[in-house]
PDB file of C-alpha atoms in Angstrom:
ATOM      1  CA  UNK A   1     110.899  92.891 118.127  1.00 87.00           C
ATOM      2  CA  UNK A   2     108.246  92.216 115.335  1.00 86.00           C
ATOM      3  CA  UNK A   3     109.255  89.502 113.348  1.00 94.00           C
ATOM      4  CA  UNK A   4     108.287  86.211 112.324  1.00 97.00           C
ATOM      5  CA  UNK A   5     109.986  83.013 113.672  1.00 97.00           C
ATOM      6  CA  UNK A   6     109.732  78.955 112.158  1.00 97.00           C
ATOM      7  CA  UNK A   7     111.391  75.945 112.981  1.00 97.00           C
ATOM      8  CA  UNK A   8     112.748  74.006 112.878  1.00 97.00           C
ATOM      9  CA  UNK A   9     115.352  75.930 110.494  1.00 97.00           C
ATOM     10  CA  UNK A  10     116.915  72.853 108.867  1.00 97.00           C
ATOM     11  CA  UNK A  11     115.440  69.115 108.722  1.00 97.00           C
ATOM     12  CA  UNK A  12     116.540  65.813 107.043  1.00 97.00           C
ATOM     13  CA  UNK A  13     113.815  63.382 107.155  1.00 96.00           C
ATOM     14  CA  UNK A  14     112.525  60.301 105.089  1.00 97.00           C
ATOM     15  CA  UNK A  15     109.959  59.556 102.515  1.00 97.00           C
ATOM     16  CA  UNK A  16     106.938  59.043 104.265  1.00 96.00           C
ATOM     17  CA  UNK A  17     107.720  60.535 108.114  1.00 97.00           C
ATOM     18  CA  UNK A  18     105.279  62.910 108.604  1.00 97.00           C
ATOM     19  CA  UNK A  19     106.479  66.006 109.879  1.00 97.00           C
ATOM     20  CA  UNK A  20     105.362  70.060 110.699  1.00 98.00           C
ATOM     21  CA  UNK A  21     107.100  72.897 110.492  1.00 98.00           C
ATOM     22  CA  UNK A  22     106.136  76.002 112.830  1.00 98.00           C
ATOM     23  CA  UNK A  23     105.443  79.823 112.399  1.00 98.00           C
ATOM     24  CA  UNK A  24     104.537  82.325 114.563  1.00 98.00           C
ATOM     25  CA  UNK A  25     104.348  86.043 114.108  1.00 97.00           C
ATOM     26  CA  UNK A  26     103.919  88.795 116.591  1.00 96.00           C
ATOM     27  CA  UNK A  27     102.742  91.554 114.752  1.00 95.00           C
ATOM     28  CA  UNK A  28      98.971  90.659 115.024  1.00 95.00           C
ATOM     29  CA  UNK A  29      98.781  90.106 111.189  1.00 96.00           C
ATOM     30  CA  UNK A  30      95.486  88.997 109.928  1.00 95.00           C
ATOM     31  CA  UNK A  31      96.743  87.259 106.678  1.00 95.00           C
ATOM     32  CA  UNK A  32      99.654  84.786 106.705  1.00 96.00           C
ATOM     33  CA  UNK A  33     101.027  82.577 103.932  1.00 96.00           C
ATOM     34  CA  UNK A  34     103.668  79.919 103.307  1.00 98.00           C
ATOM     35  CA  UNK A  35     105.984  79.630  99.970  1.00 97.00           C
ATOM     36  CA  UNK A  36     108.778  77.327  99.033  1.00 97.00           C
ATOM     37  CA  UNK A  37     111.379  78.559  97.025  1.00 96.00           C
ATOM     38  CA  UNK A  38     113.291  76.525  94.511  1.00 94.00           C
ATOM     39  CA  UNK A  39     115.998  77.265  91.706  1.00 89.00           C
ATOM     40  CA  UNK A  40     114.589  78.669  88.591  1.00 87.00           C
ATOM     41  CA  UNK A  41     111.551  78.825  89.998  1.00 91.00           C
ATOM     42  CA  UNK A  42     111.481  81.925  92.471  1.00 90.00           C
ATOM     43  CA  UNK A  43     108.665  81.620  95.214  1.00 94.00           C
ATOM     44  CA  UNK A  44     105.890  79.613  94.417  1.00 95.00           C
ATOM     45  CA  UNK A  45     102.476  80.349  97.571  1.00 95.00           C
ATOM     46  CA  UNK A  46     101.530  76.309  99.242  1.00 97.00           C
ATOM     47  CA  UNK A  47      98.818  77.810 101.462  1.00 97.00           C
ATOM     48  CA  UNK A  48      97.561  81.042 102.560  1.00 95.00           C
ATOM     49  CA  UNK A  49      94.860  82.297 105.356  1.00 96.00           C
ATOM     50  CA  UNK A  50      93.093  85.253 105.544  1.00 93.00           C
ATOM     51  CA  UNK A  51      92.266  84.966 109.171  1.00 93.00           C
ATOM     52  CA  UNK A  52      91.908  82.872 112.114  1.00 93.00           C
ATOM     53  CA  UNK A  53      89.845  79.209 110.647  1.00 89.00           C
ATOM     54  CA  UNK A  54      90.195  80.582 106.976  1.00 92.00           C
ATOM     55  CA  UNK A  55      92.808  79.005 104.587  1.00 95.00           C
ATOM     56  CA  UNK A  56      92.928  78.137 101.546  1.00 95.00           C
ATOM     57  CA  UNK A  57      94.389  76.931  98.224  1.00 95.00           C
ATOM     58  CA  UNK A  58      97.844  78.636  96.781  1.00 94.00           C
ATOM     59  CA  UNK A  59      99.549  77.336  93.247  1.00 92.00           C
ATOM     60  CA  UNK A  60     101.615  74.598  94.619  1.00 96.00           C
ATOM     61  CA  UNK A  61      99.060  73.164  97.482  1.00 97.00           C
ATOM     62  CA  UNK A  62      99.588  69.380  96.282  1.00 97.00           C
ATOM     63  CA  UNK A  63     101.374  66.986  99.119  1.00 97.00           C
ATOM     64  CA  UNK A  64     100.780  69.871 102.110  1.00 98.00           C
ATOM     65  CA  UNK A  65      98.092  70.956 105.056  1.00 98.00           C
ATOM     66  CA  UNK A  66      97.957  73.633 106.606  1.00 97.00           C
ATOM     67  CA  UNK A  67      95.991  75.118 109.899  1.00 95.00           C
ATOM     68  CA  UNK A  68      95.266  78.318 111.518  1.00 97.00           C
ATOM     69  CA  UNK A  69      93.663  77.839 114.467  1.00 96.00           C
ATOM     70  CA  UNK A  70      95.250  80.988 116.583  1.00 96.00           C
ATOM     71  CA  UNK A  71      95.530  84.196 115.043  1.00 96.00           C
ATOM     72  CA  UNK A  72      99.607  84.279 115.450  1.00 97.00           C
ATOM     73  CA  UNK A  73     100.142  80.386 114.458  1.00 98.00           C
ATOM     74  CA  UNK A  74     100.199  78.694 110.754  1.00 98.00           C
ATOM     75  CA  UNK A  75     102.113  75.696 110.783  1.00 98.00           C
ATOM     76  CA  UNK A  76     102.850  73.431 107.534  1.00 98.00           C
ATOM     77  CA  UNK A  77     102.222  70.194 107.319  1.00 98.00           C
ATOM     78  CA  UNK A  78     103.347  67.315 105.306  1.00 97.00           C
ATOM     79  CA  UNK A  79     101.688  64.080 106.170  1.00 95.00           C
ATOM     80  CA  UNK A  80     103.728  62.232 104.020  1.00 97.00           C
ATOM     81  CA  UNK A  81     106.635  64.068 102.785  1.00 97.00           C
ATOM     82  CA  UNK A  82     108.299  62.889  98.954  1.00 97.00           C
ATOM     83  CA  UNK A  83     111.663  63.847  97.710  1.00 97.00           C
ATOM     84  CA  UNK A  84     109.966  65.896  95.352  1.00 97.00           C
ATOM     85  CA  UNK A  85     109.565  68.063  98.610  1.00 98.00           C
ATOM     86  CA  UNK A  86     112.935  68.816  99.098  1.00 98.00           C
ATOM     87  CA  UNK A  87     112.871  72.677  99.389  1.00 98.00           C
ATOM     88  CA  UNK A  88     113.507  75.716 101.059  1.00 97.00           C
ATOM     89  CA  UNK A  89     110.443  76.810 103.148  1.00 98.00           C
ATOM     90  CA  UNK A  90     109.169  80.474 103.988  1.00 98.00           C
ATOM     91  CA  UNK A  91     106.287  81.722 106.058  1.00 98.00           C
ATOM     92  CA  UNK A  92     105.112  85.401 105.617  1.00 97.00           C
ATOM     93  CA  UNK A  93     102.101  87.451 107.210  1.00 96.00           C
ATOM     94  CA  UNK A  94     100.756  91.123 106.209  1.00 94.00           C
ATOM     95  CA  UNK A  95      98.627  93.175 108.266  1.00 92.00           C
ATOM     96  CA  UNK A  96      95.153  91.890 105.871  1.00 84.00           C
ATOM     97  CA  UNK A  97      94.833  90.122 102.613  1.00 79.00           C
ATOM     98  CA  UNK A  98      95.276  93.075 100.074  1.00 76.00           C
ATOM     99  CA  UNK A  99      98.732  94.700 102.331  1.00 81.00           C
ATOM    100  CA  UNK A 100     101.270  94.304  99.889  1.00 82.00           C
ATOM    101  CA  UNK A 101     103.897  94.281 101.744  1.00 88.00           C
ATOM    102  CA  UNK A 102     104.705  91.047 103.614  1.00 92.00           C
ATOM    103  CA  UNK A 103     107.254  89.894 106.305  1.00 95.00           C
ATOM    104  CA  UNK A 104     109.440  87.014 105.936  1.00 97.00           C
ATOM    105  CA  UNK A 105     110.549  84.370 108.023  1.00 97.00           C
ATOM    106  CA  UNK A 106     114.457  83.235 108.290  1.00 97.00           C
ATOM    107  CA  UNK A 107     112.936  80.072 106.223  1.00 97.00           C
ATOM    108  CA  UNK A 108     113.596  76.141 106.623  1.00 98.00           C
ATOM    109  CA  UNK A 109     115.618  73.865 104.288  1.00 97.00           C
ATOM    110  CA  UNK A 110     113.587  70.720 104.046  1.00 98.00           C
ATOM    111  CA  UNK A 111     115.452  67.720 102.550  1.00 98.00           C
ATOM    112  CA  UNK A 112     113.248  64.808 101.929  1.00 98.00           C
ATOM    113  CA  UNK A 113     115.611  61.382 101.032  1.00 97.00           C
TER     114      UNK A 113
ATOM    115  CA  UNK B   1     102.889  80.093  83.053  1.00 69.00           C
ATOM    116  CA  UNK B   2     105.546  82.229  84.789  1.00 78.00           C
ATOM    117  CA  UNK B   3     103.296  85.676  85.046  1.00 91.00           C
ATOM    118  CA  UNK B   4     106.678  87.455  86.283  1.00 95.00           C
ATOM    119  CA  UNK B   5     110.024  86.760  84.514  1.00 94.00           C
ATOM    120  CA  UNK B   6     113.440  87.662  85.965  1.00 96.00           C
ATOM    121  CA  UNK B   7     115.764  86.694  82.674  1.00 92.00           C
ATOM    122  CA  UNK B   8     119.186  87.306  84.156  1.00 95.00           C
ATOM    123  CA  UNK B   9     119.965  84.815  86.896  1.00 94.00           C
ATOM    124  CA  UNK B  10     122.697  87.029  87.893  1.00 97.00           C
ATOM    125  CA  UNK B  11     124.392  89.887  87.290  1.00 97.00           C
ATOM    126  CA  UNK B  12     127.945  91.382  88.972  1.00 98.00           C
ATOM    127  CA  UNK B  13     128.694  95.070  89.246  1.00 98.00           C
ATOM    128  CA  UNK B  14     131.855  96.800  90.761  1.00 98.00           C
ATOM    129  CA  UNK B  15     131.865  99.078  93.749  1.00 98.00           C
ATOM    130  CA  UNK B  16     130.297 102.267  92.855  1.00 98.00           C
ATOM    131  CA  UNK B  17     128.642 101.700  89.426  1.00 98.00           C
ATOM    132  CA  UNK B  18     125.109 101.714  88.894  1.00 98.00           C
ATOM    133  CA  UNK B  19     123.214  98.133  89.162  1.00 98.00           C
ATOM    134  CA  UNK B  20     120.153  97.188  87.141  1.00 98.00           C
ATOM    135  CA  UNK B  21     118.211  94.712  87.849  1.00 98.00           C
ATOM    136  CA  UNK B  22     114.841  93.748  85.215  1.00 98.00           C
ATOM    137  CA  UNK B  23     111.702  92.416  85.218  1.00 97.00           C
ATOM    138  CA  UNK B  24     109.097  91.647  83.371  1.00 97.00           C
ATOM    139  CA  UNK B  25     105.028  90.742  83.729  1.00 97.00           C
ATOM    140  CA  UNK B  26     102.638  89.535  81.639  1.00 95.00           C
ATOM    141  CA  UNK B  27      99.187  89.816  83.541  1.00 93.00           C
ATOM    142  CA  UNK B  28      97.799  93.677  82.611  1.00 93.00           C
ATOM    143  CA  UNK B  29      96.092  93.451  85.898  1.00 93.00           C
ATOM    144  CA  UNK B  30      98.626  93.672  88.486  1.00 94.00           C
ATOM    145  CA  UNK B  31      98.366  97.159  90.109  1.00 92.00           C
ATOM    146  CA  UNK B  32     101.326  97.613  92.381  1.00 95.00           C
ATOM    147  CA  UNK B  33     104.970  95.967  91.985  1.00 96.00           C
ATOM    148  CA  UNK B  34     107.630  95.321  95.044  1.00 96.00           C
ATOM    149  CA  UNK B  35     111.084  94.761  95.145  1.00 97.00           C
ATOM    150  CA  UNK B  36     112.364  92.037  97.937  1.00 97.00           C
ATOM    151  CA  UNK B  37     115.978  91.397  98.519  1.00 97.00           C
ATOM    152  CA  UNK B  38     117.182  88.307 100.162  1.00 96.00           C
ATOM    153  CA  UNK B  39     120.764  86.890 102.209  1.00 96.00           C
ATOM    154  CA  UNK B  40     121.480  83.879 102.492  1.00 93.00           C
ATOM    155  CA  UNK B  41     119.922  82.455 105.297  1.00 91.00           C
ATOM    156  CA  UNK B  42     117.493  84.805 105.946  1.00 95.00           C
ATOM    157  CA  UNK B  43     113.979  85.420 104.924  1.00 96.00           C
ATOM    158  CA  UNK B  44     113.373  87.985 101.751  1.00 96.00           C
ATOM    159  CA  UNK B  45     112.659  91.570 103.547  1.00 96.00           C
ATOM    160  CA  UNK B  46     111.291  94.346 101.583  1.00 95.00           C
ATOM    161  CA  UNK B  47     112.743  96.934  99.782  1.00 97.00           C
ATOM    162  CA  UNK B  48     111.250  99.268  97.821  1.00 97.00           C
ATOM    163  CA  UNK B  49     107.434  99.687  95.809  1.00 95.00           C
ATOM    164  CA  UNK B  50     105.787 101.001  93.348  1.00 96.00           C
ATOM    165  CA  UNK B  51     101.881 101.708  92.049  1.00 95.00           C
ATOM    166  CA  UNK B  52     100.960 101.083  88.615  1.00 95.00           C
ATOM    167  CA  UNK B  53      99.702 104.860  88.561  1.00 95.00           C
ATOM    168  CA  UNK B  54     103.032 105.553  89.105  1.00 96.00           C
ATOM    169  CA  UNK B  55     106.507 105.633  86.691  1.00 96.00           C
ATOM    170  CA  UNK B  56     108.951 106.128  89.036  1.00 97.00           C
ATOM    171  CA  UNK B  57     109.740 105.761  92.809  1.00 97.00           C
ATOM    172  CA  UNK B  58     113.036 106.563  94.482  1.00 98.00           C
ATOM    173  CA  UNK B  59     114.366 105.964  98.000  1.00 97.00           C
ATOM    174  CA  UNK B  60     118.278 106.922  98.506  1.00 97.00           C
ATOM    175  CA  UNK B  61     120.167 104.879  96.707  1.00 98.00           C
ATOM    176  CA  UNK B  62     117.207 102.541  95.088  1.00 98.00           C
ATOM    177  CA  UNK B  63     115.055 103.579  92.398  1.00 98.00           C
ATOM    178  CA  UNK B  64     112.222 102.005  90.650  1.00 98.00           C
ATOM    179  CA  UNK B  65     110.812 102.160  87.167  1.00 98.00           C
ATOM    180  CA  UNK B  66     107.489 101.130  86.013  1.00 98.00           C
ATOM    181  CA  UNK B  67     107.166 100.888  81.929  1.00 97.00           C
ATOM    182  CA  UNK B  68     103.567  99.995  81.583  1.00 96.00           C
ATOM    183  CA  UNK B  69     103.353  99.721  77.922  1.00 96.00           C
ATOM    184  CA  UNK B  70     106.255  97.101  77.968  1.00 97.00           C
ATOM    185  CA  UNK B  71     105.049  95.785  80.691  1.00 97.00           C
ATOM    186  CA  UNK B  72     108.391  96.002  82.173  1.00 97.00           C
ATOM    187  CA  UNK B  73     110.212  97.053  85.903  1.00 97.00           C
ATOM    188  CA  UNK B  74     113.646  98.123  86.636  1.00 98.00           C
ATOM    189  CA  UNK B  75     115.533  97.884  89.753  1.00 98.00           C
ATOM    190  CA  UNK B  76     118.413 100.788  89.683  1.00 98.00           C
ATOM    191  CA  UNK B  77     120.963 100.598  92.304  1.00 98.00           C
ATOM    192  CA  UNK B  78     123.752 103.976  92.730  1.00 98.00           C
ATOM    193  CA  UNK B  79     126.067 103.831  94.013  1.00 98.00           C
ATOM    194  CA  UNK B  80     125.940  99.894  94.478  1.00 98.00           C
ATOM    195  CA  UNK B  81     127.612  98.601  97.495  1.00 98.00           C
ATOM    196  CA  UNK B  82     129.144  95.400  98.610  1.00 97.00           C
ATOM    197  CA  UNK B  83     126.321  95.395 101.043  1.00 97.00           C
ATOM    198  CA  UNK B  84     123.992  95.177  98.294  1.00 98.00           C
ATOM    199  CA  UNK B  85     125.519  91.453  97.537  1.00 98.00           C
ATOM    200  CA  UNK B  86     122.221  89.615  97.842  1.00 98.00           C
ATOM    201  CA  UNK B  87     119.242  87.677  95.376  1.00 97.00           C
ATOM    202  CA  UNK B  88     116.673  90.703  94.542  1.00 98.00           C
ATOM    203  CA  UNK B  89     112.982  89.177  93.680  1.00 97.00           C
ATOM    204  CA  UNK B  90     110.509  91.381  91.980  1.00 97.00           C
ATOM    205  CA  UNK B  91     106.915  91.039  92.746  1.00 96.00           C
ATOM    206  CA  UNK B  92     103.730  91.660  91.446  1.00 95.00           C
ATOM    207  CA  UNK B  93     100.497  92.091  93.163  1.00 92.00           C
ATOM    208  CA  UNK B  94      96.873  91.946  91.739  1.00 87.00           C
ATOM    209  CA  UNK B  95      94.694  89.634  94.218  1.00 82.00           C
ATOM    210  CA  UNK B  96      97.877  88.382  95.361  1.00 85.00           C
ATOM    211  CA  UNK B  97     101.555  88.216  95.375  1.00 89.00           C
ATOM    212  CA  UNK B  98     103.194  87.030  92.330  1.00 92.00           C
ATOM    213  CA  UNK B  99     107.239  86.413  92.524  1.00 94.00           C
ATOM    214  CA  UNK B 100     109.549  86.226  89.573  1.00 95.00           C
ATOM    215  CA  UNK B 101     112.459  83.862  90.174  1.00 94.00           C
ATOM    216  CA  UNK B 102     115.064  86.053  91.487  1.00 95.00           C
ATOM    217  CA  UNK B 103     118.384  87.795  90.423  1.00 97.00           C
ATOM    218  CA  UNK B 104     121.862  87.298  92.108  1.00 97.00           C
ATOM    219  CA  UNK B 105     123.455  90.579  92.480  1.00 98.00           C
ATOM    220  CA  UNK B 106     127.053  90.455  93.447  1.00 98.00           C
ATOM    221  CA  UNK B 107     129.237  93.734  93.912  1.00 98.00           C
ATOM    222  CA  UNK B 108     133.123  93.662  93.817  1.00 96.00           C
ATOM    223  CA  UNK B 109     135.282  96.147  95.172  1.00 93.00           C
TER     224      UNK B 109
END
């Protein structure tokens, strides 16, 4: 089944404890992203990559890292998560950079105390 | 600067009547627009698209309009469905994806 997977799917940390979330797709997508999602404010792009060792700035890239070191991989770091991160996570690939249609993950609700 | 602007958090249609969801852009540039719809606890999945060269796109029960001079999108849902319970986020793509900040839709019987 195509589909894109992350986890974990929920995580309570503390100010400070660094921590990554995974993502994986299988569809051999060239271009994958992450967004968080919070009230009010819709989906707002951290970090995208256009292909494997190629990532790079999206609007809300402050406090995050990112890596793409396998084609099917992106995981999300935060080296030193705030409460300001609190948040509900997705990860999303496309085919290439200008497909407009992108796939979804099942998303991760971050809470930062 | 929100580029794409869903006004109505929500909105709550019976069984059977027509739903309408709007949007509205700002940036002139963006060349095709998407509608994603989203449960709870899952990940948004697509739904339906449209070109800018375009006015209208239909696909069974959804239908988009594109109102270029108003720089405005509809979402038009018949007959909506309890199924169709879910947050609906327009899109807007020029070198990339631009959300707006989503619509409840809720559908009573």
């Amino acid at each position: 089944e195509a589909q894109v997977t992350q986890n974990p799917r929920y995580l309570i940390t503390v100010t400070g404890k660094k921590l990554t979330v995974t993502c994986s797709q299988n569809m051999n997508h060239e271009y994958m992203s992450w967004y968080r999602q919070d009230p009010g404010l819709g989906l707002r792009q951290i970090y995208y990559s256009m292909n494997v060792e190629v990532t790079d700035k999206g609007d809300v890239p402050e406090g995050y890292k990112v890596s793409r070191k396998e084609k099917r991989n992106f995981p999300l770091i935060l080296e030193s998560p705030s409460p300001n991160q609190t948040s509900l996570y997705f990860c999303a690939s496309s085919l290439f950079s200008g497909s407009y249609e992108q796939y979804f993950g099942p998303g991760t609700r971050l809470t930062v105390t | 600067d929100q580029q794409v602007k869903q006004n109505s958090p929500s909105l709550s249609v019976q069984e059977g009547r027509i739903s309408i969801l709007n949007c509205d852009y700002t940036n002139s540039m963006f060349d095709y627009f998407l509608w994603y719809k989203k449960y709870p606890a899952e990940g948004p999945t697509f739904l339906i698209s449209i070109s800018s060269i375009k006015d209208k796109n239909e696909d069974g029960r959804f239908t988009v309009f594109l109102n270029k001079s108003a720089k405005h999108l509809s979402l038009h849902i018949v007959p909506s469905q309890p199924g169709d319970s879910a947050v609906y986020f327009c899109a807007a793509y020029y070198d990339k994806l631009i959300f707006g900040t989503g619509t409840r839709l809720q559908v009573f019987p």
